[in-house]
Short mmCIF file of C-alpha atoms in Angstrom, two decimals:
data_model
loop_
_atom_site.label_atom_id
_atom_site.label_comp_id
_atom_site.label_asym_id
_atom_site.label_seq_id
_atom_site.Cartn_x
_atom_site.Cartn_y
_atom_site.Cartn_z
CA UNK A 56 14.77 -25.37 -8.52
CA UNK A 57 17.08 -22.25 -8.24
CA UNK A 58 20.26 -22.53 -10.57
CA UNK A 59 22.59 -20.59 -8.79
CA UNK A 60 25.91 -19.60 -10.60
CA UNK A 61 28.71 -21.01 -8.11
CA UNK A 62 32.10 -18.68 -9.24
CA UNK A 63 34.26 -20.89 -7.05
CA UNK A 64 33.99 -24.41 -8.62
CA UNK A 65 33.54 -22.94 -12.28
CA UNK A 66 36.93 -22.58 -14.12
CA UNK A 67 37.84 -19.19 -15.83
CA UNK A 68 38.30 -20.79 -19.21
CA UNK A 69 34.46 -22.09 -19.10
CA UNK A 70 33.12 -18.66 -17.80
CA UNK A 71 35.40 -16.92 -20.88
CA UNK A 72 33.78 -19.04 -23.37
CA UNK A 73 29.98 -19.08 -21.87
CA UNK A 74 30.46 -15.21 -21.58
CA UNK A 75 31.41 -15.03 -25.22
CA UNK A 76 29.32 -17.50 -26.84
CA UNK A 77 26.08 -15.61 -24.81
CA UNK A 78 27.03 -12.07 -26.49
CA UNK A 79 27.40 -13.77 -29.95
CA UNK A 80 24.35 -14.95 -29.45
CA UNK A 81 22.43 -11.51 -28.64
CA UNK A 82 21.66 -13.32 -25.20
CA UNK A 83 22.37 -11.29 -21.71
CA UNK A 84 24.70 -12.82 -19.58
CA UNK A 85 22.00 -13.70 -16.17
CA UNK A 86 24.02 -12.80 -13.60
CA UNK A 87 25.49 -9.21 -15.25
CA UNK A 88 25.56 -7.03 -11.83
CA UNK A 89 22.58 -4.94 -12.99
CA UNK A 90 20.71 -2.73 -10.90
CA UNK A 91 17.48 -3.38 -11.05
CA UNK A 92 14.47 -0.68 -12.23
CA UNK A 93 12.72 -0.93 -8.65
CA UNK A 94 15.82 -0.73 -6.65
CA UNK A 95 16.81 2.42 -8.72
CA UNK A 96 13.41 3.89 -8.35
CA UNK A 97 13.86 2.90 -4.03
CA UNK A 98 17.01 4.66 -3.98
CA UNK A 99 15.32 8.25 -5.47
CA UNK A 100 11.92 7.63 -3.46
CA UNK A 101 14.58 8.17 -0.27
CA UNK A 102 16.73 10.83 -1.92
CA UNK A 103 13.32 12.67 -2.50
CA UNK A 104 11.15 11.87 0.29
CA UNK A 105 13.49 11.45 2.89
CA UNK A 106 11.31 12.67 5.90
CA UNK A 107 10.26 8.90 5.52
CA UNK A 108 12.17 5.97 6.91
CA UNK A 109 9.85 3.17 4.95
CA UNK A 110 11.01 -0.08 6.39
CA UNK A 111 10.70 0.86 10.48
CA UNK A 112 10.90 -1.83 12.73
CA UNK A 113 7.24 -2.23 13.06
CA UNK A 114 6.99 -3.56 9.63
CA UNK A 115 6.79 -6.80 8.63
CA UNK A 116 7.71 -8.15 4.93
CA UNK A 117 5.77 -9.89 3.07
CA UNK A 118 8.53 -12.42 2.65
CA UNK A 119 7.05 -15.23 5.50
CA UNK A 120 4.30 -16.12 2.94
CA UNK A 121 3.54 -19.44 1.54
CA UNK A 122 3.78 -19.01 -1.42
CA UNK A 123 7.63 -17.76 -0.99
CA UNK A 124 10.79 -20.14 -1.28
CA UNK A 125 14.21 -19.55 -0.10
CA UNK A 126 17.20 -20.70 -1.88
CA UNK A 127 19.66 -21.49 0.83
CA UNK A 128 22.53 -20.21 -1.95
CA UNK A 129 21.74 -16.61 -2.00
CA UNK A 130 18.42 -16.45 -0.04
CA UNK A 131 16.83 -15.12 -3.46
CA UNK A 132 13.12 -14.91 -3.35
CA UNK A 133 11.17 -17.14 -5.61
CA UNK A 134 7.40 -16.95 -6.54
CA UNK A 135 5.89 -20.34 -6.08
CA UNK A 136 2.47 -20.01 -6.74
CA UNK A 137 1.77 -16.45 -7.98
CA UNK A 138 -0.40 -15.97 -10.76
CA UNK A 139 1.17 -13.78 -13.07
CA UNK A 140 5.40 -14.10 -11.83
CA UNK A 141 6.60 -12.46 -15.27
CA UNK A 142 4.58 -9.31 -14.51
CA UNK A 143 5.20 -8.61 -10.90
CA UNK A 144 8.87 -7.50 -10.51
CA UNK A 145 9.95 -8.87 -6.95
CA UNK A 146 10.89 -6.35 -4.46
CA UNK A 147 12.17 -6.42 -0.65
CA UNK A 148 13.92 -4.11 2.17
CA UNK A 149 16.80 -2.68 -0.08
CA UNK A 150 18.39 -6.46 -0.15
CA UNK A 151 21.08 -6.92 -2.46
CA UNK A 152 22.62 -9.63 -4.34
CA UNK A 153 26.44 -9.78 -3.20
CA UNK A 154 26.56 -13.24 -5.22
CA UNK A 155 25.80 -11.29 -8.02
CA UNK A 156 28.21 -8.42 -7.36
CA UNK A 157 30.78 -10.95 -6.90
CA UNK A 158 30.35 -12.99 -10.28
CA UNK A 159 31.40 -9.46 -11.40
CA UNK A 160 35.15 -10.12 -10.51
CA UNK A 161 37.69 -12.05 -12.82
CA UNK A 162 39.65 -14.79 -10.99
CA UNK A 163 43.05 -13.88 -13.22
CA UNK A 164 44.13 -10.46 -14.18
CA UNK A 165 42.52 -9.33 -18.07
CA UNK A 166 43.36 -6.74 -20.86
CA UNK A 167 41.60 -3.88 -19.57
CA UNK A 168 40.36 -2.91 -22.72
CA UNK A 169 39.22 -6.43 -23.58
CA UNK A 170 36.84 -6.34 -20.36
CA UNK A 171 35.91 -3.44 -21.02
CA UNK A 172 34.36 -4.00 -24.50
CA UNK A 173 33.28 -7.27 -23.20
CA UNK A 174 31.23 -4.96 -20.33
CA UNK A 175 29.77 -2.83 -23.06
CA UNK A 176 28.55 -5.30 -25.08
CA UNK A 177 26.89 -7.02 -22.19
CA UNK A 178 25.11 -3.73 -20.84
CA UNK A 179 24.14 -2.71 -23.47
CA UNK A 180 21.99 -6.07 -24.66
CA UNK A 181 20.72 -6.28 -20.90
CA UNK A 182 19.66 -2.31 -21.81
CA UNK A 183 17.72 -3.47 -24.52
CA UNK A 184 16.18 -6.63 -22.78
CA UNK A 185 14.95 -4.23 -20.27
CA UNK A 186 13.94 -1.78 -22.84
CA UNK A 187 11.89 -4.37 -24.98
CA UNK A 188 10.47 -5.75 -21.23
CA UNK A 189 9.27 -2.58 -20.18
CA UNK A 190 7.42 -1.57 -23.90
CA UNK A 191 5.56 -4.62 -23.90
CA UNK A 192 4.56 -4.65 -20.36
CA UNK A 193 3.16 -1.10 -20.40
CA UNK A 194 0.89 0.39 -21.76
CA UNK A 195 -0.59 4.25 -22.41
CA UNK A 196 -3.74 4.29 -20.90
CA UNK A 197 -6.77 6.98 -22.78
CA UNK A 198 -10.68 7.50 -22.44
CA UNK A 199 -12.07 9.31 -25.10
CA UNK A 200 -16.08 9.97 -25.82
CA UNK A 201 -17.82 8.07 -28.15
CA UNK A 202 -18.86 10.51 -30.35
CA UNK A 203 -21.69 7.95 -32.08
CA UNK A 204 -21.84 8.07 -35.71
CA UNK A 205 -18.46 9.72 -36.58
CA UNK A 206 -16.56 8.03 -33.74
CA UNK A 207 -13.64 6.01 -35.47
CA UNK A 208 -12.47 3.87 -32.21
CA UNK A 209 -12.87 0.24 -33.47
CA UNK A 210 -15.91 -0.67 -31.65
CA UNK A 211 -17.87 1.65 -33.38
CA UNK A 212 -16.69 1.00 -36.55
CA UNK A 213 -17.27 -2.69 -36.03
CA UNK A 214 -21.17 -1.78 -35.19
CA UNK A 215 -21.05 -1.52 -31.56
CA UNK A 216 -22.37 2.04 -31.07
CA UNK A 217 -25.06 3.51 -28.32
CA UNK A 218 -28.10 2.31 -29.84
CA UNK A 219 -27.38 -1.21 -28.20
CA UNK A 220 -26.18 0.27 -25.08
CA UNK A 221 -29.73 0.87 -22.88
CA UNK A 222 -31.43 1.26 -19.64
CA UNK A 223 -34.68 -1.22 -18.63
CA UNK A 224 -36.91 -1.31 -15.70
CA UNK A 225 -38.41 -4.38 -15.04
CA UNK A 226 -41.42 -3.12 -12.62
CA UNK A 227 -42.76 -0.50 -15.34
CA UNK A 228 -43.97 -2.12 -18.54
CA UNK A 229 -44.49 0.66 -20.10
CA UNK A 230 -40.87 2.63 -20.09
CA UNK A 231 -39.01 3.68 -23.26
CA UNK A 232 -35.48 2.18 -22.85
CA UNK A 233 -32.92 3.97 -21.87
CA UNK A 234 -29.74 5.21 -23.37
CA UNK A 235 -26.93 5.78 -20.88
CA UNK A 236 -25.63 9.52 -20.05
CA UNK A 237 -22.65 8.89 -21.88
CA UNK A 238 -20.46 6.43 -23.24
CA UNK A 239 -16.23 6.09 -23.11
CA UNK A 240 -14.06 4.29 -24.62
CA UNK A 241 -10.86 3.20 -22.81
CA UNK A 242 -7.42 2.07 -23.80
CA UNK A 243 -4.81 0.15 -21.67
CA UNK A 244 -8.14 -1.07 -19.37
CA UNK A 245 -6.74 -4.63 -17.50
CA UNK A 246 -8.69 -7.73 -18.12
CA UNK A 247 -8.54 -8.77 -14.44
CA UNK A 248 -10.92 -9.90 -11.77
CA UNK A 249 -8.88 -9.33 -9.02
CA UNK A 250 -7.38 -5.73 -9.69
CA UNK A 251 -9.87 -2.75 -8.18
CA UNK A 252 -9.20 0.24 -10.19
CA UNK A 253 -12.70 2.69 -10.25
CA UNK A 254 -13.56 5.32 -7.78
CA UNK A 255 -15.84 8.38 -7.64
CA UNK A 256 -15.17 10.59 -4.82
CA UNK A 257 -17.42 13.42 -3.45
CA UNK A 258 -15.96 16.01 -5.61
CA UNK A 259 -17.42 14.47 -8.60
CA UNK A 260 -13.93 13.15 -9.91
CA UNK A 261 -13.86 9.75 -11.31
CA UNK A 262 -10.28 7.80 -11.22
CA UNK A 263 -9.67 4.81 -13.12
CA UNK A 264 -6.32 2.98 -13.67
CA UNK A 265 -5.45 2.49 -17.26
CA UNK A 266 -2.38 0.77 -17.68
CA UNK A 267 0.39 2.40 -16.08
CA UNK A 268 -1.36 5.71 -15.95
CA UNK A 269 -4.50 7.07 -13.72
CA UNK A 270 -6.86 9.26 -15.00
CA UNK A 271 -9.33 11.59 -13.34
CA UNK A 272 -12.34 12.52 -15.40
CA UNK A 273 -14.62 15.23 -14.37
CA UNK A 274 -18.61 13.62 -13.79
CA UNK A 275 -20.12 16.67 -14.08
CA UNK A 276 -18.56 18.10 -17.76
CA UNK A 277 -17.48 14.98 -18.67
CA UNK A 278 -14.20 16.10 -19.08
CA UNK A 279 -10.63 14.18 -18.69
CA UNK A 280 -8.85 16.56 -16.41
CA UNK A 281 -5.07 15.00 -15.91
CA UNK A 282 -3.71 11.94 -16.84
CA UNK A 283 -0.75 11.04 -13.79
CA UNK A 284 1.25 8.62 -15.79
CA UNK A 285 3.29 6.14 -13.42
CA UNK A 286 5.03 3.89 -16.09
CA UNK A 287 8.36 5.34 -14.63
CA UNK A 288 8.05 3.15 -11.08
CA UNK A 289 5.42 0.27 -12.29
CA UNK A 290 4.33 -1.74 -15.34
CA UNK A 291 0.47 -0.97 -14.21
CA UNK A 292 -1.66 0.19 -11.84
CA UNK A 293 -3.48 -1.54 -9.49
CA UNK A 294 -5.76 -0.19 -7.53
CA UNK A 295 -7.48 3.35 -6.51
CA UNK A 296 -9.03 4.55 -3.64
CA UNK A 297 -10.03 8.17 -3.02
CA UNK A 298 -9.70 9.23 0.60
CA UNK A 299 -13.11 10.40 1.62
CA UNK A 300 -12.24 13.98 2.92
CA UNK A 301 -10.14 15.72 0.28
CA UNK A 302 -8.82 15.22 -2.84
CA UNK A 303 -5.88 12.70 -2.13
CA UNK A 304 -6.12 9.53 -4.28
CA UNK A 305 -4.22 6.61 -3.08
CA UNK A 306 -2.45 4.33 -6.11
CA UNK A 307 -1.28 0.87 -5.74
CA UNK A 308 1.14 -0.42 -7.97
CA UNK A 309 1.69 -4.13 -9.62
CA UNK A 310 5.43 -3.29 -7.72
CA UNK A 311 3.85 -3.43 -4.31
CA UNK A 312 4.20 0.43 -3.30
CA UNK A 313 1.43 2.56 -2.43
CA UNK A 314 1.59 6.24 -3.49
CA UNK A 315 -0.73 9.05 -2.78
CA UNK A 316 -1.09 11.65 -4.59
CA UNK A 317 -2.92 15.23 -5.08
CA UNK A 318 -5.08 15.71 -7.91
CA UNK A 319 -4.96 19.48 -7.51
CA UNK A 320 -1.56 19.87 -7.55
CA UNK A 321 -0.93 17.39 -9.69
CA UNK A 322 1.82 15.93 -7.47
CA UNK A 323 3.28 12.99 -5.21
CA UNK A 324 2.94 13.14 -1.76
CA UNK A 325 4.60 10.10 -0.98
CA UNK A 326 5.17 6.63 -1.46
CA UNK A 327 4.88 3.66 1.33
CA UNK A 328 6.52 0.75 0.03
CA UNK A 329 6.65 -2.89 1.93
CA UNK A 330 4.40 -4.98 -0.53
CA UNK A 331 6.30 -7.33 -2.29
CA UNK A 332 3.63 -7.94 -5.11
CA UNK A 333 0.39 -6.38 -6.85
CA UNK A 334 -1.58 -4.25 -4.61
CA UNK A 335 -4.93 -5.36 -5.60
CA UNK A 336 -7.12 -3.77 -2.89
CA UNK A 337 -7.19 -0.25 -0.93
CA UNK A 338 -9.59 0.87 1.73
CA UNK A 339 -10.01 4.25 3.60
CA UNK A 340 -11.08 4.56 7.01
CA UNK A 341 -10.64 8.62 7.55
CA UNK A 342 -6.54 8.80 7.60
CA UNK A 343 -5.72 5.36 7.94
CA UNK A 344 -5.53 3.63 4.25
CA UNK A 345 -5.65 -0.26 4.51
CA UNK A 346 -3.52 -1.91 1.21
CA UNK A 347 -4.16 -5.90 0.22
CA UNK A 348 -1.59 -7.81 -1.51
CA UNK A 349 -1.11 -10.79 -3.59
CA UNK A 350 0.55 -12.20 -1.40
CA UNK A 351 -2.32 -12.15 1.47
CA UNK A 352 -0.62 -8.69 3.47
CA UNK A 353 -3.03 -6.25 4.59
CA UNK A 354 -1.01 -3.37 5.76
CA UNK A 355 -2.63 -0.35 7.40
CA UNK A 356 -0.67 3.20 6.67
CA UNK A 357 -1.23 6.38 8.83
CA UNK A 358 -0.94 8.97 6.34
CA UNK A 359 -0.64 11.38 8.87
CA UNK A 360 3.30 10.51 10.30
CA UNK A 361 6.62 9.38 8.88
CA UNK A 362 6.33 5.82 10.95
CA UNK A 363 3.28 5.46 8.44
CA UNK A 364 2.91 1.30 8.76
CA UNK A 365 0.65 0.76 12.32
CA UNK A 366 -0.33 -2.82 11.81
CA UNK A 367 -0.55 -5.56 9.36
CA UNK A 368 -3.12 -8.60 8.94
CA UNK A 369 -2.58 -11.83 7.66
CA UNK A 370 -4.16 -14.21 5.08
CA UNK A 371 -2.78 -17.66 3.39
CA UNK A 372 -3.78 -16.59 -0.35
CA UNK A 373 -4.22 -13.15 -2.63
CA UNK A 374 -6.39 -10.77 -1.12
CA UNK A 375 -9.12 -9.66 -3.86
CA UNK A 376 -11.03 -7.20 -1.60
CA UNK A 377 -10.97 -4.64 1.25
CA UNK A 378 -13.63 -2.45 2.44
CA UNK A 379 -14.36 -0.52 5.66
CA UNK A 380 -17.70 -0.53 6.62
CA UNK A 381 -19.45 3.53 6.75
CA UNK A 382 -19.15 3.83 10.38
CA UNK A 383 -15.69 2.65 10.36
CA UNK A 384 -16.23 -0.05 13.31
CA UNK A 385 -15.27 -3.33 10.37
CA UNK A 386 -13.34 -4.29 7.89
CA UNK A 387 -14.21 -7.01 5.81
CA UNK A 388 -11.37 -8.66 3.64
CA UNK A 389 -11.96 -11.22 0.48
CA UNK A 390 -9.41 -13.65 -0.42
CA UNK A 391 -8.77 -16.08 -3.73
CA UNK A 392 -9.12 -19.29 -1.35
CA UNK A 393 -12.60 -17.84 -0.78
CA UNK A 394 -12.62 -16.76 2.51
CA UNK A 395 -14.54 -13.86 3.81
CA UNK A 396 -12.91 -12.55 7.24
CA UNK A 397 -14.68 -9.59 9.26
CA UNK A 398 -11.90 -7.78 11.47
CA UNK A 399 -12.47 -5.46 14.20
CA UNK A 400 -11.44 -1.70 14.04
CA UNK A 401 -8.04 -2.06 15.18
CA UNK A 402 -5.21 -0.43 13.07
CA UNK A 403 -2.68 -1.14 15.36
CA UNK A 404 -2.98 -5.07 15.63
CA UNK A 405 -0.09 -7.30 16.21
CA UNK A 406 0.65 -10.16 13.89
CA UNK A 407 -1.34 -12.54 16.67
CA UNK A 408 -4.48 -10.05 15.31
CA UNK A 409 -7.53 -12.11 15.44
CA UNK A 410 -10.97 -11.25 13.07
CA UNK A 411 -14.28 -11.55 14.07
CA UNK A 412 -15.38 -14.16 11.98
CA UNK A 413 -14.27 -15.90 8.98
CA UNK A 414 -16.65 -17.13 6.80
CA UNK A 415 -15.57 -19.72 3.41
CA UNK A 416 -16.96 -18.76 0.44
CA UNK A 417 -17.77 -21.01 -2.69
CA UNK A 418 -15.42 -19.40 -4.71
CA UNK A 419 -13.00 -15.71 -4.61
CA UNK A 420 -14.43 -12.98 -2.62
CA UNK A 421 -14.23 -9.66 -5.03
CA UNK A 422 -16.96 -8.01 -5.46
CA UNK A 423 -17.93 -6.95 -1.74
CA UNK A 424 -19.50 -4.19 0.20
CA UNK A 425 -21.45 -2.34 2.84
CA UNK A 426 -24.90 -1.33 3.44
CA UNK A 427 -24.85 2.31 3.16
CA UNK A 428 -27.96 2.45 5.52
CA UNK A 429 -27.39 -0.42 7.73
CA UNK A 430 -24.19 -0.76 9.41
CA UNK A 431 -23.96 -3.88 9.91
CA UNK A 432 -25.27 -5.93 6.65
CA UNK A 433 -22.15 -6.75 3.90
CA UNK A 434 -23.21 -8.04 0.01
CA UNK A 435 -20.95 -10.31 -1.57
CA UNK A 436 -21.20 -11.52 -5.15
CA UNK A 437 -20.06 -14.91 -5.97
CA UNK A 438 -17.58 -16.48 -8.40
CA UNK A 439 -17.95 -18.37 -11.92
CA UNK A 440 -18.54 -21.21 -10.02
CA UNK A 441 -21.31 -19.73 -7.46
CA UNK A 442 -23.09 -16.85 -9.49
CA UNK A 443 -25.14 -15.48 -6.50
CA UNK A 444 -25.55 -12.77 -4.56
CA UNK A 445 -25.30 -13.05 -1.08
CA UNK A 446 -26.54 -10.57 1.73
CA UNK A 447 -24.91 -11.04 5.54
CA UNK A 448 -26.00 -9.57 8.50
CA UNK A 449 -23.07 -9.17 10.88
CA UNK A 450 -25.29 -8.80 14.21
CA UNK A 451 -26.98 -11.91 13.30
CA UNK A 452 -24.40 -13.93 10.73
CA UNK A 453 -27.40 -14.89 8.99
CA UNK A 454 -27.31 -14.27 5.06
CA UNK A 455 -29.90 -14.75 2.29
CA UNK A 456 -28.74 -15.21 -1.34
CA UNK A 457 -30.55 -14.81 -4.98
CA UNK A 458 -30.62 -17.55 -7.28
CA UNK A 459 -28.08 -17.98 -9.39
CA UNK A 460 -27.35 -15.72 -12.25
CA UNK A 461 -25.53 -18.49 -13.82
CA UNK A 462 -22.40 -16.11 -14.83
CA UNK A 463 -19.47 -14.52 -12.46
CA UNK A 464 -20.45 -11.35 -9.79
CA UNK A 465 -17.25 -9.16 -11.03
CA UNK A 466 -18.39 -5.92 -9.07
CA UNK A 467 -21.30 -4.57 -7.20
CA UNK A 468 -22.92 -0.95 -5.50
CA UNK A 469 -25.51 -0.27 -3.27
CA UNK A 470 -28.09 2.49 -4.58
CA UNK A 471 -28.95 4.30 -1.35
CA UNK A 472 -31.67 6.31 -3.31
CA UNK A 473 -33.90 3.36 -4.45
CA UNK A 474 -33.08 0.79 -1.75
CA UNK A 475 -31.23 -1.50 -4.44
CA UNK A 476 -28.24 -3.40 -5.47
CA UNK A 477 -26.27 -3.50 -8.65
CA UNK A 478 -24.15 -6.37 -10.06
CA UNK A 479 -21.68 -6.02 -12.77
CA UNK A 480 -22.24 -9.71 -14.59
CA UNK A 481 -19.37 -11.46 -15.95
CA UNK A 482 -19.75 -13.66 -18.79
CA UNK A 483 -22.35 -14.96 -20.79
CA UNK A 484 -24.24 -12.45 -19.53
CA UNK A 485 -21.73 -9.08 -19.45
CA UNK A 486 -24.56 -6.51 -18.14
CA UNK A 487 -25.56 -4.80 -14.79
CA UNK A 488 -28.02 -6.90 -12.84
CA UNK A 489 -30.09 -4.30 -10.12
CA UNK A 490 -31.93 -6.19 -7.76
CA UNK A 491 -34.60 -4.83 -5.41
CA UNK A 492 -33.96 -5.43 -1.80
CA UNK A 493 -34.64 -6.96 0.97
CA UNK A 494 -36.31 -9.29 -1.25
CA UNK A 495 -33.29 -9.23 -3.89
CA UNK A 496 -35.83 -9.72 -6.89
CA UNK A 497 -34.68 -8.28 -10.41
CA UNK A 498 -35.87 -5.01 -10.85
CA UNK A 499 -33.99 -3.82 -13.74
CA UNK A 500 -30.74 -3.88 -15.52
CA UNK A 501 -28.07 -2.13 -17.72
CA UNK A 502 -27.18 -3.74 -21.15
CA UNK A 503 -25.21 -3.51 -23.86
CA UNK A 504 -21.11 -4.42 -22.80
CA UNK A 505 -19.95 -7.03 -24.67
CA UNK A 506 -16.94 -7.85 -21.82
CA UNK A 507 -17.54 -8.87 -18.26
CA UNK A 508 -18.32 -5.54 -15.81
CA UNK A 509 -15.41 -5.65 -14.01
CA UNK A 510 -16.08 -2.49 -11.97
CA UNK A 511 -18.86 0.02 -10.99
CA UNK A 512 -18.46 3.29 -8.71
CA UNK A 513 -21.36 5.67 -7.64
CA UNK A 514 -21.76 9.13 -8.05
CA UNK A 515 -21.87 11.19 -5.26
CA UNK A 516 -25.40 12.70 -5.65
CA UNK A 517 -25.76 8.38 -5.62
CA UNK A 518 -28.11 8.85 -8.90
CA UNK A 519 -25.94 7.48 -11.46
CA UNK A 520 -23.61 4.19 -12.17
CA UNK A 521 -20.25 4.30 -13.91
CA UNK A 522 -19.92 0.80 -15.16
CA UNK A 523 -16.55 -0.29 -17.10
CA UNK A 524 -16.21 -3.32 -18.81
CA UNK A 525 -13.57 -5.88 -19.85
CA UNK A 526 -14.52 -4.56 -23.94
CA UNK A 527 -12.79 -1.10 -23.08
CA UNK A 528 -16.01 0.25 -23.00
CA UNK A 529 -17.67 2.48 -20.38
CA UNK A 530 -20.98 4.11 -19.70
CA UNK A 531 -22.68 6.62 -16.82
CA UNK A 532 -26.37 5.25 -16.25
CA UNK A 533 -28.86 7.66 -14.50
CA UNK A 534 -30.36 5.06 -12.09
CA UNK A 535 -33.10 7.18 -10.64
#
């Protein structure tokens, strides 16, 4: 239940001595009219990008969800049944609190300079609450190369160095194992299923979200070429997505916004708000970008105009997963309440947008995706609860599934050149299952993270994995 400060019935003398007794107390006074970070960052997103009108009429907030209650005091938006409330700021169309602005104004005439120290004091504790908020929310994310026996991150020190890390085929007895290509070690990487933050694109750049800052490592050199740090407009990062012809990298934010950016330049080329929590999921399909939400929004953005929102989808829970199949005719969608939903290529669908098929799940639907040589057939990896793998033919709806591998699917990748499948395991297991298809038989298998695989992305020339696990530790596997 909302507690909403009513300045009518409440006397003077009791708002005096609650005011005063709250600054004694190094507490900040609630309902101190405060702009908030994300409304300041809104305002200069318009002042700089204001070619952009971000809330047209075609939009539609995210506000009808479920999971959303409305006071009927101040219609102030409350997070019912969202995961992680403390972390995800929430944000709307420009709305602003006029109760709060209000509670701002004295019923009886003051000493100026009394309410004005009284002011200070109060700012400046909120300052610091916001402060302290926003240093233990972020964090600085790095990657740095193990550098084996003189590398001083922890993990190494503690014993964990390449040696254990290896490479095993399970058709040819008689391989040496395998070290991997190279090994990183990140700072500031999430532990969390549902987030989707690795991408190779087809100029050999890898991006992965580290906190509240991306950064784009070079697979060929293996070096770290830029670090874009966004801790100014989120807490962290979300998701990444590089848009298959260029060298634009979409960015979604635990704020809801969407930004894209140019690695080359090393600038912002805009940011598409309307989210009102974590963007978990992003999907190209040539120029239009498709963003999932917490909140079970999938928005679809036209990068190409100002109007940039052309349709939205709907979904009762979190959506975990988005991907467009290679011929850009589906897109599939995964949601917490395990539903898997096939929708038809349609950017510009009205809210009465209807999939294809929706298929229930035993458990979340994250780790998802497409056949790179047939169209048509979509892999899904189950849950903690499920463990297997599941292969679906869309033509057909028939699937096939492997047996269980008795720990959580986090993440999987097709390997084009060998006809396989790989599965980043989550726990007990923490490795990188490949599986031989069609008959989905174990065929080999990369070992050595000691944290569940929450992400793998493919290297263009589709011969090697970068796998990144929940231990802060990442490797580059040649698979063939």
């Amino acid at each position: 239940m909302c507690q909403v400060f009513d300045a009518v019935n409440t006397t003077y003398s009791n708002f005096k001595s609650n005011f005063v007794k709250r600054l004694s107390a190094e507490v900040p006074v609630a309902s101190s009219p405060v702009t908030t970070r994300w409304r300041q960052s809104q305002t200069r997103d318009l002042a700089a990008y204001s070619f952009e009108e971000e809330h047209s009429t075609t939009e539609l907030p995210e506000a009808s969800a479920s999971v959303l209650k409305i006071t009927p005091e101040n219609q102030t938006l409350i997070l019912g049944s969202y995961e992680e409330p403390r972390n995800t700021p929430i944000k709307g169309n420009f709305e602003t609190n006029y109760s709060a602005l209000r509670f701002g104004k004295a019923p009886h005439a003051l000493d100026r300079g009394w309410k004005e120290n009284i002011a200070s004091k109060g700012q400046k504790c909120l300052n610091q609450l916001f402060s302290t908020q926003k240093v233990a929310h972020q964090v600085n994310g790095k990657m740095q190369l193990c550098e084996q026996s003189q590398c001083v991150w922890k993990g190494c020190r503690d014993g964990v160095r390449d040696e254990s890390f290896y490479l095993k085929r399970f058709s040819d007895i008689n391989s040496s194992i395998l070290q991997p290509e190279v090994k990183i070690h990140l700072t500031g990487l999430r532990n969390d299923y549902y987030l989707n933050i690795l991408d190779w694109n087809f100029q050999n750049l890898v991006a992965i979200a580290l906190g509240s800052s991306v950064c784009i490592w070079n697979g060929e050199n293996h070096n770290r070429i830029e670090n874009m740090d966004l801790n100014l407009t989120c807490n962290y990062v979300s998701s990444v997505s590089w848009i298959k012809e260029g060298s634009c990298l979409a960015v979604g934010t635990s704020e809801g916004e969407v930004q894209l950016w140019d690695v080359v330049t090393k600038k912002r080329l805009r940011n598409m708000l309307g989210h009102l929590s974590v963007v978990g999921a992003l999907s190209w399909n040539h120029c239009i970008l498709s963003s999932g939400s917490r909140l079970g929004r999938v928005y679809h953005h036209d990068v190409r105009v100002a109007q940039h929102h052309v349709g939205t989808l709907h979904h009762k829970q979190a959506v975990c997963a988005l991907k467009w199949s290679f011929d850009g005719r589906l897109l599939s969608s995964g949601c917490s309440d395990g539903l898997l939903t096939i929708w038809p290529h349609d950017p510009g669908v009205s809210a009465q947008g209807q999939p294809l098929k929706v298929i229930p799940q035993p458990t979340a639907v994250k780790a998802m995706n497409w056949c790179p040589w047939q169209s048509a057939v979509l892999a899904v990896g189950g849950g903690m609860k499920d463990g297997h793998l599941h292969i679906l033919d869309i033509n057909t709806w028939r699937s096939i599934q492997t047996p269980s591998t008795n720990s959580q699917i986090c993440s999987l990748i097709w390997l084009p050149k060998t006809k396989e499948i790989a599965t980043g395991q989550g726990t007990p297991k923490n490795d990188v299952t490949v599986w031989a298809c069609p008959a989905l038989a174990k065929s080999g298998g990369f070992f050595g993270h000691r944290g569940r695989v929450l992400h793998l992305a493919l290297s263009p020339d589709q011969t090697r994995v970068f796998s990144a696990a929940a231990d802060g530790t990442a490797c580059v596997w040649n698979c063939c």
